[in-house]
Tab-separated table of C-alpha atoms and ligand atoms in Angstrom:
chain	number	residue	atom	x	y	z
A	3	MET	CA	101.568	91.526	68.743
A	4	THR	CA	100.012	94.134	71.766
A	5	MET	CA	99.209	92.432	74.815
A	6	THR	CA	95.468	93.136	75.934
A	7	SER	CA	95.302	95.018	79.072
A	8	GLU	CA	93.840	92.126	81.136
A	9	ALA	CA	96.526	90.215	79.778
A	10	ARG	CA	99.002	92.585	80.955
A	11	ALA	CA	97.894	92.470	84.489
A	12	ALA	CA	97.924	88.958	84.702
A	13	ALA	CA	101.188	88.817	83.947
A	14	THR	CA	102.358	91.700	86.222
A	15	LEU	CA	100.655	89.615	88.693
A	16	THR	CA	102.237	85.767	87.920
A	17	GLY	CA	105.527	87.361	86.912
A	18	ALA	CA	106.368	89.738	89.920
A	19	ARG	CA	108.904	88.740	92.187
A	20	ARG	CA	108.161	90.784	95.251
A	21	LEU	CA	104.353	91.346	95.743
A	22	VAL	CA	102.628	93.572	97.887
A	23	ILE	CA	98.955	92.959	98.693
A	24	LYS	CA	96.595	95.223	100.350
A	25	ILE	CA	93.385	94.400	101.847
A	26	GLY	CA	90.630	96.899	102.979
A	27	SER	CA	88.732	96.555	106.194
A	28	SER	CA	85.633	95.795	103.951
A	29	LEU	CA	86.867	92.332	102.838
A	30	LEU	CA	88.223	91.107	105.997
A	31	VAL	CA	85.406	92.205	108.185
A	32	ASP	CA	81.804	91.344	107.571
A	33	ALA	CA	79.940	95.244	108.228
A	34	ALA	CA	76.765	93.938	109.725
A	35	SER	CA	78.535	91.625	112.440
A	36	GLY	CA	81.731	93.305	113.111
A	37	GLN	CA	83.262	89.699	112.966
A	38	LEU	CA	86.133	88.126	110.662
A	39	ASN	CA	85.228	86.984	107.046
A	40	ARG	CA	86.773	83.781	107.908
A	41	ALA	CA	85.607	82.196	104.417
A	42	TRP	CA	87.174	85.323	102.506
A	43	LEU	CA	90.608	85.288	104.649
A	44	GLU	CA	90.498	81.353	104.440
A	45	ALA	CA	90.657	81.537	100.313
A	46	LEU	CA	92.633	84.527	100.169
A	47	ALA	CA	95.285	82.020	102.005
A	48	ASP	CA	94.841	79.534	99.575
A	49	GLU	CA	95.871	82.257	96.852
A	50	LEU	CA	99.010	83.212	98.845
A	51	GLU	CA	99.927	79.381	99.204
A	52	ARG	CA	99.904	79.768	95.442
A	53	CYS	CA	101.992	82.576	94.964
A	54	ARG	CA	104.555	81.371	97.677
A	55	ALA	CA	104.336	77.916	95.957
A	56	ARG	CA	105.810	79.718	92.652
A	57	ASP	CA	108.575	81.509	94.449
A	58	GLN	CA	107.105	85.063	95.010
A	59	GLU	CA	107.698	86.867	98.234
A	60	ILE	CA	104.440	88.507	99.146
A	61	LEU	CA	104.145	91.392	101.941
A	62	VAL	CA	100.099	91.738	103.148
A	63	VAL	CA	99.432	95.001	104.279
A	64	SER	CA	96.164	94.641	106.088
A	65	SER	CA	93.430	96.920	107.372
A	66	GLY	CA	90.550	95.580	109.919
A	67	ALA	CA	91.908	96.606	113.354
A	68	ILE	CA	89.687	98.874	113.982
A	69	ALA	CA	86.429	97.363	112.334
A	70	LEU	CA	87.673	94.248	114.647
A	71	GLY	CA	88.028	95.888	117.630
A	72	ARG	CA	84.818	98.332	118.158
A	73	PRO	CA	82.582	95.676	118.579
A	74	TYR	CA	85.093	93.563	120.767
A	75	LEU	CA	85.387	96.282	123.086
A	76	GLY	CA	81.273	97.412	122.934
A	77	LEU	CA	81.914	100.351	121.088
A	78	THR	CA	79.216	102.093	119.341
A	79	PRO	CA	79.227	103.607	115.603
A	80	GLU	CA	79.077	107.085	117.090
A	81	GLN	CA	82.302	106.765	119.403
A	82	ARG	CA	84.815	107.941	116.851
A	83	ARG	CA	87.159	109.902	118.803
A	84	LEU	CA	90.767	109.181	118.086
A	85	GLU	CA	91.528	107.509	121.566
A	86	GLU	CA	88.466	105.148	120.591
A	87	LEU	CA	89.743	104.639	117.361
A	88	GLN	CA	93.153	104.109	118.736
A	89	ALA	CA	91.520	101.625	121.437
A	90	ALA	CA	89.692	100.033	118.874
A	91	ALA	CA	92.574	99.153	116.999
A	92	ALA	CA	94.803	98.181	120.128
A	93	ALA	CA	92.342	95.514	120.683
A	94	GLY	CA	91.321	94.480	117.266
A	95	GLN	CA	95.098	94.367	115.774
A	96	VAL	CA	95.629	91.111	117.965
A	97	LEU	CA	92.489	89.562	116.594
A	98	LEU	CA	93.811	90.331	113.321
A	99	ALA	CA	97.309	88.826	113.630
A	100	HIS	CA	95.978	86.058	115.492
A	101	ALA	CA	93.481	85.382	112.418
A	102	TYR	CA	96.560	85.367	110.006
A	103	GLN	CA	98.739	83.453	111.727
A	104	ASP	CA	96.495	80.445	112.163
A	105	ILE	CA	94.942	80.614	109.023
A	106	LEU	CA	98.230	81.180	106.690
A	107	GLY	CA	99.964	78.857	109.222
A	108	LYS	CA	97.617	76.229	108.423
A	109	ARG	CA	98.771	76.571	104.950
A	110	GLY	CA	102.367	76.373	106.098
A	111	LEU	CA	103.247	80.059	105.703
A	112	ARG	CA	104.605	81.879	108.498
A	113	VAL	CA	103.915	85.646	109.152
A	114	ALA	CA	105.260	88.212	111.496
A	115	GLN	CA	103.574	91.357	111.999
A	116	VAL	CA	104.911	94.967	111.791
A	117	LEU	CA	103.526	97.716	112.648
A	118	LEU	CA	104.801	101.200	111.343
A	119	THR	CA	104.004	104.669	111.534
A	120	LEU	CA	104.331	107.192	108.613
A	121	ASP	CA	107.789	108.503	110.329
A	122	ASP	CA	109.082	105.128	109.756
A	123	THR	CA	108.919	105.097	105.901
A	124	GLU	CA	109.670	108.818	105.838
A	125	ASN	CA	112.153	109.663	108.355
A	126	ARG	CA	115.523	108.117	106.589
A	127	ARG	CA	116.833	106.740	109.872
A	128	ARG	CA	113.785	104.958	110.731
A	129	TYR	CA	113.444	104.062	107.114
A	130	LEU	CA	116.595	102.026	107.215
A	131	ASN	CA	115.596	99.924	110.308
A	132	ALA	CA	112.064	99.349	108.908
A	133	ARG	CA	113.456	98.316	105.566
A	134	SER	CA	116.436	96.071	107.154
A	135	THR	CA	113.518	93.902	109.445
A	136	LEU	CA	110.864	93.658	106.248
A	137	GLN	CA	113.834	92.272	104.016
A	138	ARG	CA	115.417	90.042	106.473
A	139	LEU	CA	111.713	88.590	106.957
A	140	LEU	CA	110.954	88.136	102.997
A	141	LYS	CA	114.617	86.268	103.431
A	142	LEU	CA	113.565	84.051	106.131
A	143	GLY	CA	110.422	83.091	104.028
A	144	VAL	CA	107.921	84.800	106.300
A	145	VAL	CA	104.999	86.703	105.249
A	146	PRO	CA	105.190	90.341	106.921
A	147	VAL	CA	101.473	91.385	107.620
A	148	VAL	CA	101.908	95.170	107.723
A	149	ASN	CA	99.294	97.545	109.556
A	150	GLU	CA	99.747	101.285	110.693
A	151	ASN	CA	100.481	101.540	114.191
A	152	ASP	CA	97.068	103.087	114.857
A	153	THR	CA	97.636	103.368	118.351
A	154	VAL	CA	100.374	105.734	118.503
A	155	ALA	CA	99.921	107.688	115.408
A	156	THR	CA	97.899	110.839	116.226
A	157	HIS	CA	96.110	113.011	113.276
A	158	GLU	CA	99.282	114.783	112.260
A	159	ILE	CA	101.525	111.875	111.911
A	160	ARG	CA	99.235	109.288	110.878
A	161	TYR	CA	98.444	107.581	107.303
A	162	GLY	CA	95.132	106.990	108.071
A	163	ASP	CA	94.958	105.364	104.966
A	164	ASN	CA	96.432	101.865	104.418
A	165	ASP	CA	96.597	102.513	100.455
A	166	ARG	CA	99.227	105.114	100.843
A	167	LEU	CA	101.253	102.852	103.676
A	168	ALA	CA	101.025	99.680	101.201
A	169	ALA	CA	102.345	102.057	98.217
A	170	ARG	CA	105.159	103.032	100.909
A	171	VAL	CA	105.929	99.762	102.054
A	172	ALA	CA	106.392	98.642	98.233
A	173	GLU	CA	108.388	101.550	97.799
A	174	MET	CA	110.628	100.745	100.567
A	175	THR	CA	111.145	97.069	99.731
A	176	SER	CA	111.565	97.336	96.042
A	177	ALA	CA	108.491	95.850	95.162
A	178	ASP	CA	107.509	95.015	91.897
A	179	CYS	CA	103.628	94.933	91.855
A	180	LEU	CA	100.959	96.146	94.546
A	181	VAL	CA	97.723	94.865	94.572
A	182	LEU	CA	95.204	96.846	95.985
A	183	LEU	CA	92.042	95.041	96.921
A	184	SER	CA	88.897	96.935	97.738
A	185	ASP	CA	85.641	96.662	96.740
A	186	VAL	CA	85.523	98.623	93.442
A	187	ASP	CA	87.031	96.975	90.212
A	188	GLY	CA	89.131	99.827	89.512
A	189	LEU	CA	89.248	103.165	88.237
A	190	TYR	CA	86.124	104.456	86.436
A	191	ASP	CA	86.075	107.274	84.412
A	192	ALA	CA	82.742	108.802	86.268
A	193	ASP	CA	81.726	107.754	89.847
A	194	PRO	CA	79.871	104.256	89.419
A	195	THR	CA	77.459	104.413	91.936
A	196	ALA	CA	76.179	107.561	90.570
A	197	ASN	CA	76.912	107.236	87.020
A	198	ALA	CA	75.341	103.601	85.326
A	199	GLY	CA	77.406	104.822	82.230
A	200	ALA	CA	80.627	105.170	83.858
A	201	ARG	CA	83.554	103.031	82.238
A	202	LEU	CA	86.541	101.195	83.887
A	203	ILE	CA	89.841	102.131	82.660
A	204	PRO	CA	91.755	99.152	82.337
A	205	ALA	CA	95.141	100.400	81.942
A	206	VAL	CA	97.094	104.034	82.864
A	207	THR	CA	100.504	104.565	81.257
A	208	GLU	CA	100.365	108.336	82.669
A	209	ILE	CA	98.891	109.581	85.606
A	210	THR	CA	97.559	112.789	83.975
A	211	PRO	CA	95.193	115.313	85.664
A	212	GLU	CA	92.347	113.938	83.504
A	213	ILE	CA	93.005	110.801	85.468
A	214	GLU	CA	93.149	112.350	88.645
A	215	ALA	CA	89.826	113.932	88.391
A	216	MET	CA	88.472	110.334	87.510
A	217	ALA	CA	89.297	109.718	91.079
A	218	GLY	CA	87.586	112.634	92.470
A	219	THR	CA	88.485	113.739	96.235
A	220	ALA	CA	89.517	111.884	98.995
A	221	ALA	CA	87.359	110.552	101.653
A	222	THR	CA	88.906	111.438	105.084
A	223	GLU	CA	87.200	109.127	107.803
A	224	TYR	CA	89.849	107.168	109.485
A	225	GLY	CA	90.366	104.097	107.991
A	226	THR	CA	88.514	104.401	104.652
A	227	GLY	CA	90.527	104.794	101.636
A	228	GLY	CA	88.824	106.330	98.522
A	229	MET	CA	89.910	106.310	95.082
A	230	ALA	CA	91.738	109.216	95.761
A	231	THR	CA	94.057	107.531	98.308
A	232	LYS	CA	94.169	104.503	95.866
A	233	LEU	CA	95.655	107.335	93.048
A	234	MET	CA	98.202	108.434	95.565
A	235	ALA	CA	99.533	105.043	96.158
A	236	ALA	CA	99.726	104.556	92.722
A	237	ARG	CA	101.364	107.534	91.745
A	238	ILE	CA	104.014	106.341	94.295
A	239	CYS	CA	104.199	102.836	93.330
A	240	VAL	CA	104.670	104.266	89.519
A	241	GLY	CA	107.777	106.149	90.509
A	242	ALA	CA	109.042	103.546	92.344
A	243	GLY	CA	109.014	101.322	89.059
A	244	CYS	CA	106.263	99.336	90.816
A	245	ALA	CA	103.555	98.543	88.930
A	246	THR	CA	100.129	98.898	90.714
A	247	LEU	CA	96.679	97.000	90.140
A	248	ILE	CA	93.458	97.806	91.539
A	249	ALA	CA	91.202	95.257	92.034
A	250	ASN	CA	87.613	94.054	93.206
A	251	GLY	CA	88.302	91.734	96.332
A	252	ARG	CA	85.172	90.714	97.183
A	253	GLY	CA	84.951	87.460	95.679
A	254	LEU	CA	86.730	84.441	96.935
A	255	LYS	CA	89.568	84.389	94.450
A	256	PRO	CA	90.955	87.849	93.860
A	257	LEU	CA	93.807	87.086	92.878
A	258	ALA	CA	92.686	83.975	90.479
A	259	GLN	CA	90.441	86.817	88.955
A	260	ILE	CA	92.957	89.045	88.003
A	261	GLU	CA	95.129	86.003	86.391
A	262	SER	CA	92.569	85.265	84.589
A	263	GLY	CA	91.762	88.284	83.019
A	264	GLY	CA	89.093	89.794	85.333
A	265	PRO	CA	88.491	93.424	85.763
A	266	CYS	CA	90.916	95.761	87.124
A	267	THR	CA	93.124	98.932	86.538
A	268	TRP	CA	96.498	98.363	85.626
A	269	PHE	CA	99.190	101.351	86.159
A	270	ALA	CA	102.465	100.999	84.444
A	271	PRO	CA	105.654	101.154	86.281
A	272	ARG	CA	108.102	103.624	85.218
A	273	GLY	CA	111.454	101.779	84.973
A	274	THR	CA	112.131	99.169	87.716
A	275	PRO	CA	112.581	99.293	91.248
A	276	LEU	CA	116.442	99.086	91.083
A	277	ALA	CA	116.608	101.642	88.797
A	278	ALA	CA	114.321	103.870	90.909
A	279	ARG	CA	116.069	103.277	94.291
A	280	LYS	CA	119.381	103.982	92.311
A	281	GLN	CA	117.851	107.178	90.693
A	282	TRP	CA	116.522	108.038	94.146
A	283	ILE	CA	120.006	107.601	96.076
A	284	ALA	CA	122.051	108.956	93.672
A	285	GLY	CA	119.944	111.765	91.880
A	286	SER	CA	117.502	112.862	94.934
A	287	LEU	CA	118.733	112.774	97.955
A	288	VAL	CA	121.460	115.810	98.707
A	289	PRO	CA	124.681	114.326	99.864
A	290	ARG	CA	125.547	115.392	103.608
A	291	GLY	CA	129.003	113.740	103.640
A	292	VAL	CA	131.714	112.481	102.229
A	293	LEU	CA	133.697	109.130	103.023
A	294	VAL	CA	137.193	108.506	101.831
A	295	ILE	CA	137.987	104.945	100.762
A	296	ASP	CA	141.369	103.130	100.126
A	297	ALA	CA	141.962	100.934	96.848
A	298	GLY	CA	140.924	97.813	98.728
A	299	ALA	CA	137.438	99.677	99.540
A	300	GLU	CA	137.083	100.883	96.012
A	301	GLN	CA	137.623	97.304	94.698
A	302	ALA	CA	135.313	95.554	97.201
A	303	LEU	CA	132.381	98.420	95.772
A	304	ARG	CA	133.621	97.956	92.123
A	305	ALA	CA	132.450	94.051	92.821
A	306	GLY	CA	129.218	94.673	94.147
A	307	ARG	CA	130.201	94.325	97.703
A	308	SER	CA	129.165	96.526	100.893
A	309	LEU	CA	131.485	99.590	102.501
A	310	LEU	CA	133.065	98.205	105.565
A	311	PRO	CA	134.372	100.476	108.249
A	312	VAL	CA	138.011	99.023	107.755
A	313	GLY	CA	137.889	100.547	104.218
A	314	VAL	CA	136.978	104.214	105.161
A	315	THR	CA	140.280	106.451	105.901
A	316	ALA	CA	138.561	109.568	106.302
A	317	VAL	CA	135.218	110.838	106.987
A	318	ASP	CA	133.722	114.320	106.824
A	319	GLY	CA	130.207	116.160	106.987
A	320	THR	CA	127.178	116.572	108.887
A	321	PHE	CA	125.281	113.453	108.315
A	322	GLN	CA	123.131	111.486	110.339
A	323	ARG	CA	122.100	107.655	110.355
A	324	GLY	CA	120.143	107.017	107.074
A	325	ASP	CA	121.722	110.229	105.072
A	326	ALA	CA	122.929	110.033	101.584
A	327	VAL	CA	126.718	110.536	101.496
A	328	THR	CA	129.103	110.363	98.589
A	329	VAL	CA	132.019	107.753	98.560
A	330	ARG	CA	135.311	109.558	97.402
A	331	ASN	CA	138.778	107.759	96.642
A	332	ALA	CA	142.100	108.689	97.895
A	333	ALA	CA	142.500	110.695	94.246
A	334	GLY	CA	139.497	112.295	94.851
A	335	GLN	CA	137.320	110.522	92.186
A	336	ASP	CA	133.560	110.618	93.330
A	337	LEU	CA	132.858	107.107	93.212
A	338	ALA	CA	128.985	106.109	94.789
A	339	ARG	CA	126.651	107.500	96.440
A	340	GLY	CA	125.061	105.516	99.305
A	341	LEU	CA	122.953	105.965	102.760
A	342	ALA	CA	125.068	105.885	105.732
A	343	THR	CA	124.796	103.178	108.371
A	344	TYR	CA	126.083	105.569	111.220
A	345	ALA	CA	126.321	108.866	111.598
A	346	VAL	CA	129.458	111.278	110.780
A	347	ASP	CA	130.717	111.044	114.714
A	348	GLU	CA	130.450	107.330	114.495
A	349	VAL	CA	132.118	106.588	111.114
A	350	GLY	CA	135.197	108.965	112.620
A	351	LYS	CA	135.397	106.377	115.302
A	352	LEU	CA	135.211	103.179	112.950
A	353	CYS	CA	137.392	104.387	110.577
A	354	GLY	CA	139.953	101.907	109.746
A	355	ARG	CA	138.822	99.656	112.413
A	356	ARG	CA	137.087	95.847	111.546
A	357	SER	CA	133.498	95.268	112.078
A	358	ASP	CA	133.842	93.084	115.014
A	359	GLU	CA	135.558	96.216	116.319
A	360	ILE	CA	132.291	98.128	116.461
A	361	GLU	CA	130.793	97.137	119.810
A	362	GLU	CA	133.778	97.788	121.824
A	363	LEU	CA	133.963	101.219	119.724
A	364	LEU	CA	130.172	102.380	119.794
A	365	GLY	CA	128.951	100.521	122.613
A	366	TYR	CA	126.252	98.791	120.882
A	367	ARG	CA	126.558	95.839	118.354
A	368	GLY	CA	125.630	98.000	115.324
A	369	ARG	CA	125.562	96.715	111.596
A	370	ASP	CA	129.006	95.475	109.924
A	371	GLU	CA	129.040	97.860	107.360
A	372	VAL	CA	128.978	101.723	107.172
A	373	ILE	CA	126.835	101.563	103.887
A	374	HIS	CA	125.296	98.556	102.915
A	375	ARG	CA	125.511	97.357	99.289
A	376	ASP	CA	121.669	97.623	99.097
A	377	ASN	CA	122.043	101.175	99.484
A	378	LEU	CA	124.876	102.022	97.358
A	379	VAL	CA	125.314	102.935	94.108
A	380	LEU	CA	128.119	103.316	91.607
A	381	LEU	CA	128.313	106.432	89.753
A	382	ASP	CA	129.763	106.314	86.320
B	430	LIG	N1	94.565	101.101	109.991
B	430	LIG	C1	93.330	100.884	110.294
B	430	LIG	C2	92.815	99.820	110.689
B	430	LIG	O1	93.272	98.839	110.479
B	430	LIG	C3	92.663	100.981	108.660
B	430	LIG	C4	93.045	101.890	107.865
B	430	LIG	C5	92.627	101.856	106.412
B	430	LIG	O2	91.502	101.347	106.440
B	430	LIG	O3	93.036	102.406	105.206
B	430	LIG	O4	91.582	99.535	111.132
C-alpha cells in the first residue's frame, strides 16, 4: 500500500532523528506592534519539548532579530540601510536569544546561540569548526538557536535569508529533516495570492524546471525569503539526503498540524545524509594531499575509528585545514578520503607523535585527531 503524501510528511517529521526547524520573522514577531509573539513561541516550545521527549535532536534556525530590533531602537520603516539593519539585528538578537532561553528553559530545554556567516558554511576550514560546535551542543542535549551573524555580514558575504542558512545547517549537521515554517501552506502551482485556483503541491520527488517555475523569482529584500529561496533550500537539503517540509506556521501548533496530516509540501531526500556526506567527501572534493599511515592506524580506520597523528608516517601535498586528503597505506593502496583537521605543515610536525603532544608541538591545544571519523570515508 502506498502512503499518502500527508502521511509521508507526518512520518518524516515524527521519524527524524535530527530535525532543523526554521522559523520566519512573520511568525515570531507581531507585524503591528513589532513585539515578540510570545503565545506563539510558548506553543512552539511545547512542540519542541514533545520532539525532545521522543528523543529527536533539534536545531532551531530563527529569524526575527531585525524585526525585533527595529522598534527597540526606534528605527522607522524607511530606515533600511545596511548599517541600520545591522544595528537592528545587533539589538534584536539579544531580545531573541533571551526569549528562547526563557521560554524553552521553562520546559527544561537548554538553548545555545550560534551566529553564522556564509563563510562558516561555505569555507571548509570554518565549516569544520561550526560543524563540531553544533555536533557537540546536540550531544550535550542542547537546542542550538541559529541565526545569521547579521551585524558583520555585508552584502557580498551574507545569506540574507534564513531559508538557505537553515538548509546549510541541516546539511552541515547531517540532519534528516528540515521544516521551513512561514506564512504559506507550501509550494503552489501558481501564485496563490493572485490566483484563486492555485493548487498546493503536496509532494515533490524531483525538483524539475517546472517546479522551479512555480516558485517564481526570489524576493530580494533583507530578511524576506520568498518561495524561490525555500526551493533553493529544498534543493540543498534533498542533495544532502535530508527531507524538506514547507508548511504554514501561523497556527499555534504547526508541527502537530503536519503530524495530523495538515497541508504542506514534502520534498523527497536523495538517499541518506550519511551517504550524501560520504559521496561529498569521497566523490566531489579534490584531494589536496596524501597521508601515509602504518598498519595499526589502518586497522583502527577499518574498525571505524579516527586517524590519530601517531599512525601517520608521511605526508605530502598542499592542503589546508578542512581540505580533503587521501589516506594511503605503506603498500601504496588508497584506503580512505577525509577532511584534514590540520594543514600539511602541521601534520608534518605531528607525524608519529601522540595526541597529548599536540599542544607542545603546535603551540596550541588542537583536536586529537588528524582526521575525525565523522569526516572520514573508507574507499572500497
Ligand atoms: N537574519 C534575519 C533576522 O534575524 C532574518 C533573515 C530572514 O528572515 O530570512 O532578522
